[in-house]
Short mmCIF file of C-alpha atoms and ligand atoms in Angstrom, two decimals:
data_model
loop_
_atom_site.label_atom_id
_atom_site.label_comp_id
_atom_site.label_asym_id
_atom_site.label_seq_id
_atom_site.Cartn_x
_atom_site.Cartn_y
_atom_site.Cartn_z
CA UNK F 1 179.94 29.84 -39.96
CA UNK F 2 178.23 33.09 -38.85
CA UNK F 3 179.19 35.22 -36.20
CA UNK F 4 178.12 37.98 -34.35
CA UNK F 5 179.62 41.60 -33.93
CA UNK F 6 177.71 43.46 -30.98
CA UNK F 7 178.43 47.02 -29.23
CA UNK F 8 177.15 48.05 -26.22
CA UNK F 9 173.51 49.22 -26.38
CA UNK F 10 170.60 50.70 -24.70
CA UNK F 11 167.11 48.66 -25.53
CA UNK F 12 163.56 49.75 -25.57
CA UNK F 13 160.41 49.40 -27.30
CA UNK F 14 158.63 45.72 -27.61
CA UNK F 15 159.61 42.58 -28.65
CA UNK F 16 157.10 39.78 -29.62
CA UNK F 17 157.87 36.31 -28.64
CA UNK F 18 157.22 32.98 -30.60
CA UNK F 19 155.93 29.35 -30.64
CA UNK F 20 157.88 27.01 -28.16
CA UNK F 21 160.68 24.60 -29.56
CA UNK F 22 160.58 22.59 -26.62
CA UNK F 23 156.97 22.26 -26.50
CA UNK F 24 156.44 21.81 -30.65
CA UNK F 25 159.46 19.17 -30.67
CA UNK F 26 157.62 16.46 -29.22
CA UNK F 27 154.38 17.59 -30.05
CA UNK F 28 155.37 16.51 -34.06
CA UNK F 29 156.89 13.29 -32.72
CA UNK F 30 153.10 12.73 -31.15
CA UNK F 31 151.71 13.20 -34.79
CA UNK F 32 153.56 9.44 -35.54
CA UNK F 33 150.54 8.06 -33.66
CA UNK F 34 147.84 9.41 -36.33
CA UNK F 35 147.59 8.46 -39.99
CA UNK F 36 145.51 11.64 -40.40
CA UNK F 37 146.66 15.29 -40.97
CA UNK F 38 147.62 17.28 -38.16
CA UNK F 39 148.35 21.42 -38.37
CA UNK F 40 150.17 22.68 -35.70
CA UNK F 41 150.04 26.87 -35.53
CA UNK F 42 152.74 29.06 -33.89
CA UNK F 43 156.02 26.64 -34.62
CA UNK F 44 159.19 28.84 -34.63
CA UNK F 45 161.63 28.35 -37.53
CA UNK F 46 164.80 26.74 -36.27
CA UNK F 47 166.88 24.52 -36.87
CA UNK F 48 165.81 22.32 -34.44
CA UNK F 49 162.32 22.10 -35.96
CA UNK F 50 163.69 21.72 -39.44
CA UNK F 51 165.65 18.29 -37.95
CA UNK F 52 162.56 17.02 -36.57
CA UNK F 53 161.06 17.77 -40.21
CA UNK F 54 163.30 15.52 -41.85
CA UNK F 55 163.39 13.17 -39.48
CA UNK F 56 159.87 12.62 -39.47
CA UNK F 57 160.31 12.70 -43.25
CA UNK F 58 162.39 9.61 -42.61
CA UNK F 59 159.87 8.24 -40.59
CA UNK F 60 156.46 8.15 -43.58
CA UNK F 61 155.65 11.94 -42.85
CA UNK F 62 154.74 14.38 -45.63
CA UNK F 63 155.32 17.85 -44.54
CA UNK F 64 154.61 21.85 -45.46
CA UNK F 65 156.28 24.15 -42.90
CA UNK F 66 155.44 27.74 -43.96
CA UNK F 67 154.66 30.24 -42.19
CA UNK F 68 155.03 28.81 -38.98
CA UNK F 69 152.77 26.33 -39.60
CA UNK F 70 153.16 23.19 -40.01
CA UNK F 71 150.73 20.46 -41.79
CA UNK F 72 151.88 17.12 -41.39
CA UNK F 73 150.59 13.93 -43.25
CA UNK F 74 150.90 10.69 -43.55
CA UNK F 75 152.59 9.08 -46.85
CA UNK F 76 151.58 5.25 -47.87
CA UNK F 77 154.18 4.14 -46.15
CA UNK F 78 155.80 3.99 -42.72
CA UNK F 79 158.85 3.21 -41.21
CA UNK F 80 160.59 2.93 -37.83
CA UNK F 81 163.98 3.85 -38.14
CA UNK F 82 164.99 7.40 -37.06
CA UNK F 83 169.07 7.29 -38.27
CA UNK F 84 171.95 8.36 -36.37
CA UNK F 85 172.97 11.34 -38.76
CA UNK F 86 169.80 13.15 -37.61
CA UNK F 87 169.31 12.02 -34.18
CA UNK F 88 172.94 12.63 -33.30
CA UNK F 89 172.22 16.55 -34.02
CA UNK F 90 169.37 16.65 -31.74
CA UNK F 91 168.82 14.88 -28.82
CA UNK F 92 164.87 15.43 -28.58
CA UNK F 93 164.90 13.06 -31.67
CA UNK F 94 164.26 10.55 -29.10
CA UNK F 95 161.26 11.39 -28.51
CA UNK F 96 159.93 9.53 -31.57
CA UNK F 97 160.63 5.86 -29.84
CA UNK F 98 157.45 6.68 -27.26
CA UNK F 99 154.97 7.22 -30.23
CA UNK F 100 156.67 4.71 -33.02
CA UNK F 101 156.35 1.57 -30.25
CA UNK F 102 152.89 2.52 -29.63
CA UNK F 103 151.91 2.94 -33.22
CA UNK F 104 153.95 0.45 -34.70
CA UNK F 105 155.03 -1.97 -31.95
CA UNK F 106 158.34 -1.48 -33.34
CA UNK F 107 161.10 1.22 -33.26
CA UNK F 108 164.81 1.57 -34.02
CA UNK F 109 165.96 5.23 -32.67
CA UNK F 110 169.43 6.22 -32.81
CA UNK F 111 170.99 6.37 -29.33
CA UNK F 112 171.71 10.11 -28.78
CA UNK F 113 175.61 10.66 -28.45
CA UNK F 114 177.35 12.88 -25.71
CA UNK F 115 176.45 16.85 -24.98
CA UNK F 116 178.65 20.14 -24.04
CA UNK F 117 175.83 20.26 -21.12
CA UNK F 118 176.78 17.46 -19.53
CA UNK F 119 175.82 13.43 -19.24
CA UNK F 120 172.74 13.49 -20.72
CA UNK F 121 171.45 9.79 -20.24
CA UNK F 122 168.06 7.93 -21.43
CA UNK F 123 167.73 5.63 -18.68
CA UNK F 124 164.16 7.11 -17.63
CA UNK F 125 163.07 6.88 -20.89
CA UNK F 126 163.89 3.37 -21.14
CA UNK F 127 162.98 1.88 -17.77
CA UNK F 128 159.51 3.64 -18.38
CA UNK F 129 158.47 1.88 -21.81
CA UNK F 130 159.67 -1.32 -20.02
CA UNK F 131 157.55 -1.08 -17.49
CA UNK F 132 155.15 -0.45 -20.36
CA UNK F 133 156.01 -3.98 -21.51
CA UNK F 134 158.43 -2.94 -24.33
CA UNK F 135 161.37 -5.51 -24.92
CA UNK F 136 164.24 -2.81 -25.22
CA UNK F 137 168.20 -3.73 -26.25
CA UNK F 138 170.68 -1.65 -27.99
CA UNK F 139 172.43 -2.68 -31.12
CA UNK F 140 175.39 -1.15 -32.53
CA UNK F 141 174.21 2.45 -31.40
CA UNK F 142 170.23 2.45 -32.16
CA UNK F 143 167.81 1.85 -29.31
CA UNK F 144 165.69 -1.20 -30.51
CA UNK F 145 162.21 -1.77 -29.09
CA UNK F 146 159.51 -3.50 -29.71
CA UNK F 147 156.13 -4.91 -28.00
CA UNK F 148 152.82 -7.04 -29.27
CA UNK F 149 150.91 -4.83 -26.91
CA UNK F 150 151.95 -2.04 -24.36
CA UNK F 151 150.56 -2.79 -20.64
CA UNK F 152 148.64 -0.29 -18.85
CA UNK F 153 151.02 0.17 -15.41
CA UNK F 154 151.99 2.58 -12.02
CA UNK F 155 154.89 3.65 -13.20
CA UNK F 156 156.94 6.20 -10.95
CA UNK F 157 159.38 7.93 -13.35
CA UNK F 158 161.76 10.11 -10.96
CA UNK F 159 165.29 10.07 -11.53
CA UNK F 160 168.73 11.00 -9.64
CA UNK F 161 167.56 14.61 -10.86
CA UNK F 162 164.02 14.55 -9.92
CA UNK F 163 161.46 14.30 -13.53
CA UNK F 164 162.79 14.02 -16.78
CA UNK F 165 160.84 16.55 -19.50
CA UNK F 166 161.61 13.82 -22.28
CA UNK F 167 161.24 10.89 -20.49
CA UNK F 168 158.04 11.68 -19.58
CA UNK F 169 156.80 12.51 -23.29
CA UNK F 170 158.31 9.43 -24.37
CA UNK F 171 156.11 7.28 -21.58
CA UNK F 172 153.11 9.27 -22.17
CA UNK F 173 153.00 9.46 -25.75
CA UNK F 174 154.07 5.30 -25.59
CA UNK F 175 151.13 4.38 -23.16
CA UNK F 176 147.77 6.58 -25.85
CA UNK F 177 146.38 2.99 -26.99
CA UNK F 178 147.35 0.62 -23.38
CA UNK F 179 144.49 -1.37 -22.46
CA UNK F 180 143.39 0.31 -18.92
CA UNK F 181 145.04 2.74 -17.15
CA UNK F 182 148.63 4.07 -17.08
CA UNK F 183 149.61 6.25 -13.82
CA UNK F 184 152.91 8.12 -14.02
CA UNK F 185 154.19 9.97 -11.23
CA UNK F 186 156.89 12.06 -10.45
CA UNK F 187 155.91 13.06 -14.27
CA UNK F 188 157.42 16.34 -15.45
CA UNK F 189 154.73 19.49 -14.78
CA UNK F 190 156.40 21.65 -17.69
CA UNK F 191 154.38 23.62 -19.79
CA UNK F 192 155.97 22.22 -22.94
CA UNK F 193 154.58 18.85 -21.01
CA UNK F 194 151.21 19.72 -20.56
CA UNK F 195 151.06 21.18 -23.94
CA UNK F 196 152.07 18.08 -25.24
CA UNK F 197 149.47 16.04 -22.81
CA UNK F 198 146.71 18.83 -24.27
CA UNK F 199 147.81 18.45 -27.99
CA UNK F 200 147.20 14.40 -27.16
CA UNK F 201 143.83 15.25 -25.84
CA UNK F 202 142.94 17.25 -29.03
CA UNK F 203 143.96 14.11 -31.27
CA UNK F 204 141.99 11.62 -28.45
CA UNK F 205 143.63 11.21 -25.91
CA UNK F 206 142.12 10.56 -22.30
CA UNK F 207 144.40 12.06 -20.21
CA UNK F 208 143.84 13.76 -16.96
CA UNK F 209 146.46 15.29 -14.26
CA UNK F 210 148.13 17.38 -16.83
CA UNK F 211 150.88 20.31 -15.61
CA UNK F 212 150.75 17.93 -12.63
CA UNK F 213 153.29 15.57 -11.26
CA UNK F 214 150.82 12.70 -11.56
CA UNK F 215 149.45 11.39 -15.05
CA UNK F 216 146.21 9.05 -15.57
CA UNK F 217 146.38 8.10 -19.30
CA UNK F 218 143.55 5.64 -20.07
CA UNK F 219 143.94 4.02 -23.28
CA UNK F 220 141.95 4.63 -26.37
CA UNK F 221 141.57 2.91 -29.62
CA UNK F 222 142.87 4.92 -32.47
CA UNK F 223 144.26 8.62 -32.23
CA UNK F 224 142.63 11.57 -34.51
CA UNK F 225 144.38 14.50 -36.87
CA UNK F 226 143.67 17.88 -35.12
CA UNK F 227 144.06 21.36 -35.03
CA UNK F 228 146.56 23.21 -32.55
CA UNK F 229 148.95 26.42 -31.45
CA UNK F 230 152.00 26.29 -29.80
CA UNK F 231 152.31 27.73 -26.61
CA UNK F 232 154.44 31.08 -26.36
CA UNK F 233 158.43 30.52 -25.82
CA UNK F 234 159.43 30.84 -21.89
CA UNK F 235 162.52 30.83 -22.45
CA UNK F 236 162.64 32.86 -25.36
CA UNK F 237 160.92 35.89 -23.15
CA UNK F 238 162.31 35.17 -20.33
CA UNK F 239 166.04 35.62 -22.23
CA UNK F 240 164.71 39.08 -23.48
CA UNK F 241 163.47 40.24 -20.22
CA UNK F 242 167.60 38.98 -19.56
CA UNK F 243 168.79 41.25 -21.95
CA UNK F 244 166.45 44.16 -20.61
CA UNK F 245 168.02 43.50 -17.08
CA UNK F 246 171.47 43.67 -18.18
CA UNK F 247 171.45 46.46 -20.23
CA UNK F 248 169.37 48.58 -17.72
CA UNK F 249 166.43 48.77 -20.93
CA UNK F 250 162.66 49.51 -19.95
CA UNK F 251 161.55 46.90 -22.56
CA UNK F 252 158.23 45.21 -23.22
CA UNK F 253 157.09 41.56 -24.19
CA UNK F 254 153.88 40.86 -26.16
CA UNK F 255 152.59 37.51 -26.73
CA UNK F 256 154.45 35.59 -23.24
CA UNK F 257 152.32 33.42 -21.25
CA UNK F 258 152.97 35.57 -17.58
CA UNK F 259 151.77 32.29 -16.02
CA UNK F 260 154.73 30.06 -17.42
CA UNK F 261 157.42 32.64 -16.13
CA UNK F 262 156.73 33.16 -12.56
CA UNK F 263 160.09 31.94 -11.04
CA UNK F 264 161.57 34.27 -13.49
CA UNK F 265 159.37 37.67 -12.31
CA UNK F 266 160.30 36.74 -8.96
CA UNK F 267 163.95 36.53 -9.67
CA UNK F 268 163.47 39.58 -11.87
CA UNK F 269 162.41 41.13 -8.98
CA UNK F 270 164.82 40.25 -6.17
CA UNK F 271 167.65 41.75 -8.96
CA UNK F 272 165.44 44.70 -8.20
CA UNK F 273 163.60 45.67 -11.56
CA UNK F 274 159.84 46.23 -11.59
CA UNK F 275 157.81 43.91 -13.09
CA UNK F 276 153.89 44.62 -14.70
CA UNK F 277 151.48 42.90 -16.09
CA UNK F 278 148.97 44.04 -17.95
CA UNK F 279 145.42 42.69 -18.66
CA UNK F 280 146.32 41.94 -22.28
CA UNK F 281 149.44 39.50 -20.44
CA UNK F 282 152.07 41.76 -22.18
CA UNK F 283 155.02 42.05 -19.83
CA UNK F 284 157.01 45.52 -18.72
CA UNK F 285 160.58 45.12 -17.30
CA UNK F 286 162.26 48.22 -15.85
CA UNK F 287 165.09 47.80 -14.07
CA UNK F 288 166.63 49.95 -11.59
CA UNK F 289 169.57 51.70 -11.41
CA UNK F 290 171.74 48.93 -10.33
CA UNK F 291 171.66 45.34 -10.26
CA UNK F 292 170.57 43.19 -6.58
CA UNK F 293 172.69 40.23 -6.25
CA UNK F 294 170.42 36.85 -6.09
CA UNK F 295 170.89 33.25 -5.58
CA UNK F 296 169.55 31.14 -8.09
CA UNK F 297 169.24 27.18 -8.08
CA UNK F 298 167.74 25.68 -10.75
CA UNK F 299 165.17 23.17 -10.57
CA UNK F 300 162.52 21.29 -12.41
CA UNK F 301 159.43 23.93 -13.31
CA UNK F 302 157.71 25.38 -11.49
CA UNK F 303 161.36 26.12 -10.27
CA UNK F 304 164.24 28.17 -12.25
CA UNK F 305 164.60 26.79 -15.62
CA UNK F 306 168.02 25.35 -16.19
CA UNK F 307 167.42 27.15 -20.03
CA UNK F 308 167.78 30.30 -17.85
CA UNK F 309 171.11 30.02 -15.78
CA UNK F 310 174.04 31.54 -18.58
CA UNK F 311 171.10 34.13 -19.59
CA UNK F 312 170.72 34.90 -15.54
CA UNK F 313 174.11 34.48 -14.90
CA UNK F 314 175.57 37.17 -17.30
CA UNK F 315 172.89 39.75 -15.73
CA UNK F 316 174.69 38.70 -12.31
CA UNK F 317 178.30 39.67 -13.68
CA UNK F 318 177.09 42.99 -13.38
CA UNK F 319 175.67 42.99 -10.27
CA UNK F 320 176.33 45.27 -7.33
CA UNK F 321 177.81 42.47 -4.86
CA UNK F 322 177.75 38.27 -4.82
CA UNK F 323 175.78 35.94 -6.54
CA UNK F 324 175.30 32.54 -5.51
CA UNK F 325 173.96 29.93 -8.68
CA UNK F 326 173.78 26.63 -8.03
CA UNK F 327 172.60 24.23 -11.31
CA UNK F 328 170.34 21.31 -9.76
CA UNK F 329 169.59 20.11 -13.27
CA UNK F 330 172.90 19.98 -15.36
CA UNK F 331 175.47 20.36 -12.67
CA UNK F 332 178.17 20.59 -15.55
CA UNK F 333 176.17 23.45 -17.66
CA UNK F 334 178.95 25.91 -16.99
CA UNK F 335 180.50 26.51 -20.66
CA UNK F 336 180.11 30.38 -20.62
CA UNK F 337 181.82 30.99 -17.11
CA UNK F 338 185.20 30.59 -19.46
CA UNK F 339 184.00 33.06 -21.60
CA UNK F 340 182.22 35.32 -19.32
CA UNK F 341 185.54 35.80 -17.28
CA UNK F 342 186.95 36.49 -20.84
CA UNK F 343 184.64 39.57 -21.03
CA UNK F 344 186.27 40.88 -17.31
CA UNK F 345 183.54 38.56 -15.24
CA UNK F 346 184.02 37.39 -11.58
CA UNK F 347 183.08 34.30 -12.00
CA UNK F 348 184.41 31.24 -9.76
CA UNK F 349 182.92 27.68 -10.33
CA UNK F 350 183.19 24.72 -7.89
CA UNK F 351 181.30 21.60 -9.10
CA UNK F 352 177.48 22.82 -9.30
CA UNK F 353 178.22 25.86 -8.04
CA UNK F 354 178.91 29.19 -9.46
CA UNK F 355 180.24 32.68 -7.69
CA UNK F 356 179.23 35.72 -9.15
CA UNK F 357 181.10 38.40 -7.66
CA UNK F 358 179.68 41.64 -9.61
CA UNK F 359 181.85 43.70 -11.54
CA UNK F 360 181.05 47.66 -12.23
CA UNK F 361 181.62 46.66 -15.91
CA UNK F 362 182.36 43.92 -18.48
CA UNK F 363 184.57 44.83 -21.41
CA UNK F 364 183.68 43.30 -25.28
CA UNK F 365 185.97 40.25 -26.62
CA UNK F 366 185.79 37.71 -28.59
CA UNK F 367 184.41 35.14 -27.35
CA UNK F 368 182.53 31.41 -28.56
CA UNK F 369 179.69 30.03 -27.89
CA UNK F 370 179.05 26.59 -27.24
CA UNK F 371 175.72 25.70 -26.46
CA UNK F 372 171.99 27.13 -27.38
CA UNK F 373 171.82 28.83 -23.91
CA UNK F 374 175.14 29.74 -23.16
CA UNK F 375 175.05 31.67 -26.63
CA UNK F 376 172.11 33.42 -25.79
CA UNK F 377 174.13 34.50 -22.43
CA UNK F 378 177.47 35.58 -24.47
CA UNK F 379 174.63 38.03 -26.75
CA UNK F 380 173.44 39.29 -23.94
CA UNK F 381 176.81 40.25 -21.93
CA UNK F 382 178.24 41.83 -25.29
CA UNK F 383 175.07 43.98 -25.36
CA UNK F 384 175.98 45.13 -21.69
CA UNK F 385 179.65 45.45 -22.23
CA UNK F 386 181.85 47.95 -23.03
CA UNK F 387 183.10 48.49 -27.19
CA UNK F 388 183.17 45.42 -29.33
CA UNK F 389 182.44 41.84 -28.64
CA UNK F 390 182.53 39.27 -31.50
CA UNK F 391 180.51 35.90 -30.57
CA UNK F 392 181.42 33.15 -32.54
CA UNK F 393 179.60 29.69 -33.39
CA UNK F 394 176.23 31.86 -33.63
CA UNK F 395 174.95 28.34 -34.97
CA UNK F 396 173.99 27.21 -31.82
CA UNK F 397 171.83 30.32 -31.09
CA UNK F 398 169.82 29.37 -34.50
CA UNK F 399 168.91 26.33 -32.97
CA UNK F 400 166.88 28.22 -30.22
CA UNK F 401 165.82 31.63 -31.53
CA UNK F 402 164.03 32.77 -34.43
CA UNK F 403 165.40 35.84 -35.63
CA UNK F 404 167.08 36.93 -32.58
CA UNK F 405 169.26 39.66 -34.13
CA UNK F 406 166.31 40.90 -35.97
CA UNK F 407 164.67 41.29 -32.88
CA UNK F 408 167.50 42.70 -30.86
CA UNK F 409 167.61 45.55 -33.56
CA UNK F 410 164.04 45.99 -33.43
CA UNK F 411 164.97 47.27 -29.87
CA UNK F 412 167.48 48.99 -30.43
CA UNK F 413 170.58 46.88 -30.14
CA UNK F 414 173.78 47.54 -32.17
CA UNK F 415 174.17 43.73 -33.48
CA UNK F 416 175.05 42.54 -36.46
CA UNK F 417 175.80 38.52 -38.18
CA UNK F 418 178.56 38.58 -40.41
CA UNK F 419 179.66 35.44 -42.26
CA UNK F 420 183.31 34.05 -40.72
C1 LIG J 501 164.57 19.07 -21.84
O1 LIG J 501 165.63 18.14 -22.07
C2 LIG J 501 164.84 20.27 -22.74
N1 LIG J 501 164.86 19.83 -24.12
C3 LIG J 501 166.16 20.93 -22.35
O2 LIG J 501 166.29 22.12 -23.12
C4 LIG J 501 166.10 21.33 -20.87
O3 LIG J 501 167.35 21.83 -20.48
C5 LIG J 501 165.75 20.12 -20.03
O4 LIG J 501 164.52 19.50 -20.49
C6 LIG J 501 165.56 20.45 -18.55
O5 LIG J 501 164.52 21.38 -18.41
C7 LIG J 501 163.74 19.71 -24.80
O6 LIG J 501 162.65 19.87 -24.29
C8 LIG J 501 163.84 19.38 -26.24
P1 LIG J 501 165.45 16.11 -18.73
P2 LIG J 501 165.52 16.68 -21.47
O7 LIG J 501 165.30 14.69 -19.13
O8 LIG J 501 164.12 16.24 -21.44
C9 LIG J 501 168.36 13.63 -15.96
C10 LIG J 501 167.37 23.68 -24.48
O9 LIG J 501 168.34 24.44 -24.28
N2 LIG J 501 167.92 12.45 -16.70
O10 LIG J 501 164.27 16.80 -18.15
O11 LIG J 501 166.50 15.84 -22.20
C11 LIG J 501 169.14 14.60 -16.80
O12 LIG J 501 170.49 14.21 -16.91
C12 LIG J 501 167.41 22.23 -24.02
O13 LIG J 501 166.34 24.04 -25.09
C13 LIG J 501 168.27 11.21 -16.26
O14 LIG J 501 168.98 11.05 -15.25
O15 LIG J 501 166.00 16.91 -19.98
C14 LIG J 501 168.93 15.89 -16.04
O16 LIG J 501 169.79 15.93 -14.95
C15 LIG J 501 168.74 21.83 -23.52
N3 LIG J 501 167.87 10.12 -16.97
C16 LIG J 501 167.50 15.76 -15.52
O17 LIG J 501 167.21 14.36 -15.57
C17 LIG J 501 167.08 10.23 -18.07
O18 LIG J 501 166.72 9.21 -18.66
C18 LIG J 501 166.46 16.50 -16.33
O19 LIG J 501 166.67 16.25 -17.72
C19 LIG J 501 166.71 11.51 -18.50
C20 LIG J 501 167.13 12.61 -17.79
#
């Protein structure tokens, strides 16, 4: 297991942000529902991706990932069974049920097991391909479904916690070939959504209402291979412009997508940094000499992303008053507040809520991560801290971020991964 050693550091210079995980991970489930080659541009090399390689492997897909590309073909034969020693190390595995039923008219995914964020239930995911006509039962763990033919439908698809990013590719990608017209609403409007809905469009698709809370999906025949690049990582930038906020670094981003971020520049903001962008989209974050205090809830985009709270949370520790976050989306995503406290935080957590009462410093420990976000939070406090801080369990972080030390260093940042 790796770890990280970090020192306090100043940042500057650019950084250069990658392909979207959430918005590639479904986007290769979608290529189930095409016998023909698809080559998707701009994938970022995680571990994540590398899952959803073998499990579409599993699944009758022959694959080249180099480069950040990824060509994906079909092999003779097919099969419907994504297993649980896969699925249980990535929960957007189950993202492959949508386009299997729809292809196949049969799937067997592995139900995905608990997470350190919270419940994480499919019970969107399944009421939606019902609705679609699926017959849907679980056996001993796997999610069996199957249907002669899917039914065009209304479906509304809101849950306890408003849209579901998943559920919504599932249904979408489940309802390509329905005779008529599918409506969702209350569908999810993320970009790694409507990047999906446009990849789907590419291969076929007719699709309109995309980015938008309502989805018209009329069915076609057969789906096509295509061509198509990733969009740029919002969370990735949005974690470095994080770690230029904290650290008090003038830092700039090539290769964001401004539009995706704008709850984040506003946030940015209010914490009192100045925010440009230039013609070319590239991004300049200066902070000022001291942190504002914010409150932050999260919400479904175009709101605060959930992905954002630890990374948000450990600028907060340092700043100059109280800090009020509450998490709409995850209401139990509060693994770092241990460990932030750990590093001389003033952090209080009731429920959904979290207290941020800003501290003039925060002092380097050792401390673990635990999740993909809440790792990327721990990096960023060491980097603001005083002396040493040693982040264990840097696994999860690989999940998440290509190369993230290597671009840290790039900038300027004293970090180091050292094997445990
Ligand atoms: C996606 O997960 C992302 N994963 C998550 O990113 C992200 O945190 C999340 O969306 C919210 O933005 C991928 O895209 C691969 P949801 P997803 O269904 O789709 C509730 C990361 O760090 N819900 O939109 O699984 C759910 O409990 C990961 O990159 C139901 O109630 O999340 C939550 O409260 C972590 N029933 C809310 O909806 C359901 O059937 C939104 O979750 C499904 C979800």
């Amino acid at each position: 297991m790796d770890k990280f050693i970090i020192y306090k550091s100043k940042l500057s210079g650019e950084v250069s942000i990658g392909g979207s995980k959430n918005a590639a991970l479904p986007i290769m489930a979608a290529t189930l529902l095409t016998d023909e080659a698809c080559v998707i541009d701009n994938v970022p090399d995680l571990r994540d991706i590398r899952t959803m390689v073998g499990i579409l492997e599993v699944l009758g897909k022959e694959i080249s990932f180099e480069k950040n590309t990824l060509v994906i073909k079909s092999k003779k034969s097919r099969k419907f069974v994504a297993p649980y020693r896969l699925v249980k190390t990535m929960r957007a595995s189950f993202c492959c049920l949508g386009p299997l039923l729809a292809k196949q008219k049969k799937a067997k995914v592995a139900l995905p097991g608990g997470c350190v964020i919270g419940p994480r239930p499919v019970d969107l995911h399944i009421k939606g391909l019902r609705e679609l006509g699926a017959d849907i039962y679980v056996d001993k763990g796997y999610c069996c479904a199957q249907a002669k033919s899917l039914l065009a439908k209304h479906i509304y698809l809101g849950g306890a916690f408003g849209s579901s990013v998943l559920a919504t590719a599932n249904v979408l990608m489940a309802s390509v070939f329905t005779k008529g017209q599918t409506v969702i609403e209350y569908a999810a409007c993320e970009p790694e959504i409507e990047c999906l809905a446009l990849f789907l469009k590419k291969m076929g698709a007719d699709i309109t209402g995309e980015g938008s809370p309502l989805l018209r999906i009329k069915g076609v025949k057969e789906l096509s291979g295509c061509n198509f690049k990733i969009i740029p990582d919002r969370i990735e930038a949005a974690t470095f412009i994080a770690a230029g906020l904290a650290t008090g670094s003038k830092i700039k981003i090539t290769g964001a997508e401004p539009l995706h971020l704008t709850s984040v520049l506003e946030v940015a903001k209010n914490m009192g940094a100045s925010v440009m962008v230039s013609r070319d989209s590239d991004l300049f974050i200066k902070p000022k000499s001291f942190i504002h205090p914010v409150n932050i809830t999260t919400l479904a985009y175009p709101g605060f992303p959930t992905d954002l709270q630890a990374q948000f949370m450990a600028c907060l520790c340092l700043g100059k008053g109280i800090s009020l976050i509450v998490e709409k989306i995850y209401p139990d995503r509060f693994m770092h507040v241990a460990e932030l406290n750990r590093m001389g935080a003033g952090i209080q957590r009731s429920g959904p809520y979290a207290v941020v009462e800003g501290r003039k410093k925060l002092y380097g420990a050792e401390i673990m991560a635990s999740d993909l976000r809440a790792s990327a939070a721990l990096v960023i406090a060491g980097l603001a801290a005083e002396g040493k801080s040693e982040v264990s369990r840097v696994y999860h972080i690989d999940r998440g971020y290509e190369n993230i030390e290597n671009k840290l260093e790039k900038l300027g940042a004293k970090i180091k991964r050292v094997k445990q």
